mmCIF file of C-alpha atoms in Angstrom:
data_model
loop_
_atom_site.group_PDB
_atom_site.id
_atom_site.type_symbol
_atom_site.label_atom_id
_atom_site.label_comp_id
_atom_site.label_asym_id
_atom_site.label_seq_id
_atom_site.Cartn_x
_atom_site.Cartn_y
_atom_site.Cartn_z
ATOM 1 C CA MET A 1 23.491 -26.802 5.437
ATOM 2 C CA ARG A 2 20.961 -28.979 3.610
ATOM 3 C CA THR A 3 22.670 -31.459 1.285
ATOM 4 C CA GLU A 4 20.204 -34.335 0.835
ATOM 5 C CA PRO A 5 17.458 -33.793 -1.780
ATOM 6 C CA PHE A 6 13.934 -32.979 -0.664
ATOM 7 C CA ALA A 7 11.350 -35.741 -0.945
ATOM 8 C CA ARG A 8 8.208 -34.692 -2.782
ATOM 9 C CA ALA A 9 6.157 -35.283 0.370
ATOM 10 C CA ASP A 10 8.323 -32.701 2.144
ATOM 11 C CA LEU A 11 7.480 -29.960 -0.374
ATOM 12 C CA SER A 12 4.607 -27.572 -0.835
ATOM 13 C CA PHE A 13 3.787 -26.090 -4.239
ATOM 14 C CA ASP A 14 3.057 -22.395 -3.882
ATOM 15 C CA ALA A 15 1.748 -19.806 -6.328
ATOM 16 C CA PHE A 16 3.702 -16.581 -6.878
ATOM 17 C CA LEU A 17 2.826 -13.579 -9.045
ATOM 18 C CA GLY A 18 -0.852 -14.413 -9.118
ATOM 19 C CA GLY A 19 -0.220 -17.956 -10.303
ATOM 20 C CA ARG A 20 2.285 -17.092 -13.023
ATOM 21 C CA LEU A 21 4.782 -19.228 -11.120
ATOM 22 C CA GLU A 22 4.373 -22.427 -9.116
ATOM 23 C CA ILE A 23 7.313 -22.866 -6.780
ATOM 24 C CA ALA A 24 8.218 -25.996 -4.832
ATOM 25 C CA GLN A 25 9.422 -25.138 -1.338
ATOM 26 C CA PRO A 26 10.223 -27.254 1.713
ATOM 27 C CA ARG A 27 7.403 -27.446 4.240
ATOM 28 C CA ALA A 28 10.057 -27.268 6.969
ATOM 29 C CA GLY A 29 13.076 -25.135 6.176
ATOM 30 C CA TYR A 30 13.608 -21.838 4.423
ATOM 31 C CA ARG A 31 10.470 -20.626 2.633
ATOM 32 C CA ALA A 32 10.365 -17.540 0.453
ATOM 33 C CA GLY A 33 7.947 -14.782 1.376
ATOM 34 C CA ILE A 34 7.433 -11.443 -0.331
ATOM 35 C CA ASP A 35 11.046 -10.275 0.021
ATOM 36 C CA PRO A 36 12.436 -12.022 -3.102
ATOM 37 C CA VAL A 37 9.366 -10.922 -5.086
ATOM 38 C CA LEU A 38 9.968 -7.277 -4.143
ATOM 39 C CA LEU A 39 13.659 -7.675 -4.950
ATOM 40 C CA ALA A 40 12.839 -9.082 -8.379
ATOM 41 C CA ALA A 41 10.402 -6.251 -9.095
ATOM 42 C CA ALA A 42 13.156 -3.690 -8.456
ATOM 43 C CA VAL A 43 15.470 -5.076 -11.169
ATOM 44 C CA PRO A 44 15.431 -2.838 -14.303
ATOM 45 C CA ALA A 45 16.003 -5.782 -16.630
ATOM 46 C CA GLN A 46 15.281 -5.945 -20.345
ATOM 47 C CA ALA A 47 14.914 -8.886 -22.693
ATOM 48 C CA GLY A 48 18.255 -10.339 -23.754
ATOM 49 C CA GLU A 49 20.104 -9.204 -20.624
ATOM 50 C CA THR A 50 21.736 -11.499 -18.088
ATOM 51 C CA LEU A 51 21.033 -11.851 -14.370
ATOM 52 C CA LEU A 52 22.856 -13.597 -11.538
ATOM 53 C CA ASP A 53 21.103 -14.368 -8.241
ATOM 54 C CA LEU A 54 23.598 -14.829 -5.404
ATOM 55 C CA GLY A 55 22.221 -17.229 -2.802
ATOM 56 C CA CYS A 56 19.289 -18.066 -5.050
ATOM 57 C CA GLY A 57 17.621 -20.615 -2.750
ATOM 58 C CA ALA A 58 14.715 -22.253 -4.575
ATOM 59 C CA GLY A 59 15.002 -19.686 -7.374
ATOM 60 C CA VAL A 60 12.052 -17.433 -6.525
ATOM 61 C CA ALA A 61 13.662 -14.023 -7.149
ATOM 62 C CA ALA A 62 15.297 -14.924 -10.460
ATOM 63 C CA LEU A 63 12.182 -16.684 -11.747
ATOM 64 C CA CYS A 64 10.034 -13.684 -10.787
ATOM 65 C CA VAL A 65 12.304 -11.484 -12.927
ATOM 66 C CA ALA A 66 11.947 -13.887 -15.851
ATOM 67 C CA ALA A 67 8.168 -13.980 -15.454
ATOM 68 C CA ARG A 68 8.042 -10.183 -15.686
ATOM 69 C CA VAL A 69 10.671 -9.803 -18.426
ATOM 70 C CA PRO A 70 10.706 -12.773 -20.813
ATOM 71 C CA GLY A 71 14.065 -13.264 -22.493
ATOM 72 C CA VAL A 72 16.258 -12.500 -19.466
ATOM 73 C CA ARG A 73 18.973 -15.145 -19.170
ATOM 74 C CA LEU A 74 19.224 -16.459 -15.621
ATOM 75 C CA ALA A 75 22.012 -17.855 -13.481
ATOM 76 C CA GLY A 76 22.065 -18.619 -9.785
ATOM 77 C CA LEU A 77 24.599 -19.501 -7.119
ATOM 78 C CA GLU A 78 23.440 -21.481 -4.091
ATOM 79 C CA MET A 79 25.575 -22.939 -1.312
ATOM 80 C CA GLN A 80 23.103 -25.631 -0.199
ATOM 81 C CA PRO A 81 22.926 -28.470 -2.745
ATOM 82 C CA ALA A 82 19.323 -29.380 -1.906
ATOM 83 C CA TYR A 83 18.123 -25.844 -2.607
ATOM 84 C CA ALA A 84 20.232 -25.571 -5.757
ATOM 85 C CA ALA A 85 18.564 -28.736 -7.087
ATOM 86 C CA LEU A 86 15.170 -27.305 -6.162
ATOM 87 C CA ALA A 87 15.935 -24.086 -8.089
ATOM 88 C CA CYS A 88 16.723 -26.157 -11.197
ATOM 89 C CA GLU A 89 13.488 -28.105 -10.814
ATOM 90 C CA ASN A 90 11.450 -24.926 -10.296
ATOM 91 C CA ALA A 91 12.946 -23.321 -13.377
ATOM 92 C CA ALA A 92 12.129 -26.354 -15.524
ATOM 93 C CA HIS A 93 8.623 -26.646 -14.082
ATOM 94 C CA ASN A 94 7.921 -23.011 -14.955
ATOM 95 C CA GLY A 95 9.351 -23.219 -18.461
ATOM 96 C CA ALA A 96 12.420 -21.090 -17.707
ATOM 97 C CA GLU A 97 16.079 -21.744 -18.380
ATOM 98 C CA MET A 98 18.253 -21.127 -15.354
ATOM 99 C CA GLU A 99 21.850 -22.184 -14.866
ATOM 100 C CA VAL A 100 22.298 -23.005 -11.170
ATOM 101 C CA LEU A 101 25.728 -23.601 -9.698
ATOM 102 C CA THR A 102 26.423 -24.949 -6.229
ATOM 103 C CA GLY A 103 29.043 -22.964 -4.366
ATOM 104 C CA ASP A 104 29.918 -20.298 -1.846
ATOM 105 C CA VAL A 105 29.625 -16.567 -2.531
ATOM 106 C CA ALA A 106 33.016 -16.188 -0.835
ATOM 107 C CA ALA A 107 34.664 -18.754 -3.123
ATOM 108 C CA MET A 108 32.730 -18.826 -6.380
ATOM 109 C CA PRO A 109 33.110 -21.604 -8.932
ATOM 110 C CA ASP A 110 35.455 -20.734 -11.799
ATOM 111 C CA ALA A 111 32.481 -20.873 -14.172
ATOM 112 C CA LEU A 112 31.163 -17.707 -12.524
ATOM 113 C CA ARG A 113 34.419 -15.956 -11.718
ATOM 114 C CA GLN A 114 35.158 -15.590 -15.409
ATOM 115 C CA ARG A 115 31.826 -13.895 -16.180
ATOM 116 C CA GLN A 116 29.960 -10.645 -15.630
ATOM 117 C CA PHE A 117 26.223 -9.995 -15.750
ATOM 118 C CA ASP A 118 23.922 -7.080 -16.528
ATOM 119 C CA HIS A 119 22.166 -7.523 -13.188
ATOM 120 C CA VAL A 120 23.265 -9.129 -9.933
ATOM 121 C CA ILE A 121 20.733 -9.552 -7.136
ATOM 122 C CA ALA A 122 20.991 -10.805 -3.571
ATOM 123 C CA ASN A 123 18.774 -11.399 -0.565
ATOM 124 C CA PRO A 124 21.567 -12.077 1.954
ATOM 125 C CA PRO A 125 20.943 -13.702 5.330
ATOM 126 C CA TYR A 126 19.411 -11.140 7.680
ATOM 127 C CA PHE A 127 20.443 -12.320 11.116
ATOM 128 C CA ASP A 128 23.770 -11.965 12.934
ATOM 129 C CA ARG A 129 24.304 -15.292 14.629
ATOM 130 C CA GLY A 130 26.789 -13.696 17.011
ATOM 131 C CA ALA A 131 23.752 -12.078 18.627
ATOM 132 C CA GLY A 132 20.989 -14.619 18.038
ATOM 133 C CA THR A 133 19.884 -18.239 18.214
ATOM 134 C CA PRO A 134 20.406 -20.520 15.201
ATOM 135 C CA ALA A 135 17.322 -21.989 13.521
ATOM 136 C CA ALA A 136 16.670 -25.654 14.298
ATOM 137 C CA ASP A 137 16.393 -26.606 10.617
ATOM 138 C CA ALA A 138 19.802 -26.701 8.897
ATOM 139 C CA GLY A 139 18.478 -25.408 5.588
ATOM 140 C CA ARG A 140 16.627 -22.519 7.211
ATOM 141 C CA GLU A 141 19.682 -21.597 9.260
ATOM 142 C CA GLY A 142 21.852 -21.638 6.141
ATOM 143 C CA ALA A 143 19.504 -19.158 4.476
ATOM 144 C CA LEU A 144 18.897 -16.820 7.425
ATOM 145 C CA GLY A 145 22.052 -16.866 9.548
ATOM 146 C CA GLU A 146 24.766 -14.441 8.431
ATOM 147 C CA ALA A 147 28.015 -16.370 8.153
ATOM 148 C CA LEU A 148 29.614 -14.221 5.431
ATOM 149 C CA PRO A 149 29.811 -10.477 6.231
ATOM 150 C CA LEU A 150 27.344 -8.325 4.323
ATOM 151 C CA ALA A 151 30.182 -6.260 2.838
ATOM 152 C CA ASP A 152 31.559 -9.437 1.243
ATOM 153 C CA TRP A 153 28.183 -10.184 -0.359
ATOM 154 C CA VAL A 154 28.119 -6.706 -1.893
ATOM 155 C CA ALA A 155 31.731 -6.911 -3.041
ATOM 156 C CA ALA A 156 31.080 -10.258 -4.731
ATOM 157 C CA ALA A 157 27.999 -8.852 -6.456
ATOM 158 C CA LEU A 158 29.916 -5.843 -7.748
ATOM 159 C CA ARG A 159 32.694 -8.037 -9.138
ATOM 160 C CA ARG A 160 30.201 -10.106 -11.098
ATOM 161 C CA CYS A 161 28.337 -7.038 -12.424
ATOM 162 C CA ARG A 162 29.433 -5.505 -15.722
ATOM 163 C CA PRO A 163 30.208 -1.757 -15.909
ATOM 164 C CA GLY A 164 26.923 0.077 -16.313
ATOM 165 C CA GLY A 165 24.971 -2.871 -14.897
ATOM 166 C CA HIS A 166 22.970 -2.968 -11.695
ATOM 167 C CA VAL A 167 23.411 -4.581 -8.295
ATOM 168 C CA CYS A 168 20.211 -4.835 -6.252
ATOM 169 C CA VAL A 169 20.001 -6.021 -2.628
ATOM 170 C CA ILE A 170 17.161 -6.296 -0.117
ATOM 171 C CA HIS A 171 18.006 -6.247 3.572
ATOM 172 C CA ARG A 172 16.961 -5.033 6.985
ATOM 173 C CA ALA A 173 16.800 -1.260 7.396
ATOM 174 C CA GLU A 174 19.157 -1.393 10.369
ATOM 175 C CA ARG A 175 21.922 -2.594 7.999
ATOM 176 C CA LEU A 176 21.558 0.329 5.599
ATOM 177 C CA ALA A 177 24.782 1.976 6.781
ATOM 178 C CA ASP A 178 26.693 -1.244 6.078
ATOM 179 C CA LEU A 179 25.145 -1.513 2.612
ATOM 180 C CA LEU A 180 25.964 2.068 1.701
ATOM 181 C CA ALA A 181 29.543 1.692 2.913
ATOM 182 C CA ALA A 182 30.004 -1.335 0.644
ATOM 183 C CA MET A 183 28.146 -0.141 -2.475
ATOM 184 C CA ARG A 184 29.896 1.569 -5.370
ATOM 185 C CA GLY A 185 28.474 3.622 -8.244
ATOM 186 C CA SER A 186 25.191 5.519 -8.421
ATOM 187 C CA VAL A 187 23.126 4.313 -5.466
ATOM 188 C CA GLU A 188 19.374 4.514 -4.881
ATOM 189 C CA VAL A 189 17.665 3.546 -1.626
ATOM 190 C CA LEU A 190 13.987 2.612 -1.380
ATOM 191 C CA PRO A 191 12.633 2.147 2.169
ATOM 192 C CA LEU A 192 9.822 -0.418 2.438
ATOM 193 C CA ILE A 193 7.248 0.939 4.891
ATOM 194 C CA PRO A 194 4.927 -1.650 6.507
ATOM 195 C CA ARG A 195 2.174 0.908 7.265
ATOM 196 C CA ARG A 196 1.747 4.657 7.225
ATOM 197 C CA GLY A 197 3.571 6.232 10.172
ATOM 198 C CA ARG A 198 5.751 3.196 10.904
ATOM 199 C CA ALA A 199 9.478 2.863 10.443
ATOM 200 C CA ALA A 200 10.849 0.923 7.487
ATOM 201 C CA ARG A 201 11.891 -2.611 8.388
ATOM 202 C CA LEU A 202 13.441 -3.414 5.021
ATOM 203 C CA VAL A 203 15.256 -1.443 2.349
ATOM 204 C CA LEU A 204 15.981 -2.052 -1.302
ATOM 205 C CA VAL A 205 19.364 -0.721 -2.368
ATOM 206 C CA ARG A 206 20.230 -0.539 -6.069
ATOM 207 C CA ALA A 207 23.540 0.592 -7.525
ATOM 208 C CA ARG A 208 24.532 1.254 -11.121
ATOM 209 C CA LYS A 209 28.133 0.123 -11.364
ATOM 210 C CA GLY A 210 30.392 2.941 -12.501
ATOM 211 C CA GLY A 211 27.656 5.561 -12.206
ATOM 212 C CA ARG A 212 28.633 8.981 -10.865
ATOM 213 C CA ALA A 213 25.302 10.343 -9.690
ATOM 214 C CA GLY A 214 24.916 11.128 -6.005
ATOM 215 C CA LEU A 215 23.023 9.034 -3.489
ATOM 216 C CA ARG A 216 19.238 9.136 -3.980
ATOM 217 C CA LEU A 217 16.933 8.426 -1.042
ATOM 218 C CA CYS A 218 13.560 7.656 -2.595
ATOM 219 C CA ASP A 219 10.105 8.143 -1.153
ATOM 220 C CA GLY A 220 9.175 5.112 0.958
ATOM 221 C CA TRP A 221 7.109 2.345 -0.633
ATOM 222 C CA LEU A 222 3.977 1.629 1.431
ATOM 223 C CA LEU A 223 3.153 -2.072 1.715
ATOM 224 C CA HIS A 224 -0.167 -2.125 3.605
ATOM 225 C CA GLU A 225 -3.236 0.054 3.953
ATOM 226 C CA GLY A 226 -4.578 1.242 7.297
ATOM 227 C CA PRO A 227 -2.940 1.739 10.697
ATOM 228 C CA ARG A 228 -3.179 -1.939 11.705
ATOM 229 C CA HIS A 229 -4.073 -5.374 10.405
ATOM 230 C CA ALA A 230 -7.809 -5.996 10.643
ATOM 231 C CA GLY A 231 -9.604 -9.247 9.869
ATOM 232 C CA ASP A 232 -8.312 -12.010 7.668
ATOM 233 C CA GLY A 233 -7.482 -9.894 4.597
ATOM 234 C CA GLU A 234 -3.910 -8.996 3.774
ATOM 235 C CA ASN A 235 -4.888 -5.347 3.007
ATOM 236 C CA LEU A 236 -2.000 -4.633 0.676
ATOM 237 C CA THR A 237 -1.870 -1.276 -1.029
ATOM 238 C CA ARG A 238 -3.039 -1.390 -4.622
ATOM 239 C CA SER A 239 0.504 -0.731 -5.859
ATOM 240 C CA THR A 240 1.993 -3.508 -3.746
ATOM 241 C CA ALA A 241 -0.725 -5.960 -4.783
ATOM 242 C CA SER A 242 0.101 -5.161 -8.399
ATOM 243 C CA VAL A 243 3.756 -6.012 -7.774
ATOM 244 C CA LEU A 244 3.001 -9.239 -5.915
ATOM 245 C CA ARG A 245 0.066 -10.453 -8.009
ATOM 246 C CA ASP A 246 0.456 -8.901 -11.471
ATOM 247 C CA ALA A 247 4.262 -8.906 -11.844
ATOM 248 C CA ALA A 248 4.386 -5.103 -12.005
ATOM 249 C CA PRO A 249 7.789 -3.410 -11.663
ATOM 250 C CA LEU A 250 8.649 -1.643 -8.424
ATOM 251 C CA PRO A 251 9.925 1.849 -9.252
ATOM 252 C CA PHE A 252 12.504 3.667 -7.167
ATOM 253 C CA CYS A 253 12.660 7.478 -7.433
ATOM 254 C CA ARG A 254 9.940 8.786 -9.762
#
């Protein structure tokens, strides 16, 4: 766990959403990639609604939602004090208001336990440390190593979501069965396909709390063009580039 604040020299300042956001991230430690941006794009938020990001890190996912939907009121919960402070700084730097609390998803501060939100999002740690090697950096390990069971993350998100609101989670495709077992309400699954003909590595799972519709398995979202990476270009599909660069929403079943 990273407790001491980051020195400015230890940070990089990275553009997200085509420069709409500038996010400070540690040069060594957990660094956000495209996963929180895709998660944010899947949130069906509207102006005036509330959003809670569980395990918000440096605030990328929540701030991406706010950049796409001005007027969304943001809150975040982050266990590592250094990252919680960074999320506050990133929100202020980007002209957003975001209430960030330091605490554990398994034992939330009272200030959150008394509230519910229109949207609750999470990008839980992906890796089971019972079957892997911890990261050398304490902050990176805190973000990537699964200490709290995935089912507990989902249960916490559902408790903080108001009836009729949405819970949205991004995770590894191999954990889909665990996610579906924990989710409640009307559930949609969107596989994220790296390239045509390849298996999904990640899934987005979105549930409407209290909904009664059956499970919907949506057509996979293709991330990259072509059968393999060629040259120095990132060769994103046009739709994915629009999500990552232009703050476009990421639709589920159409």
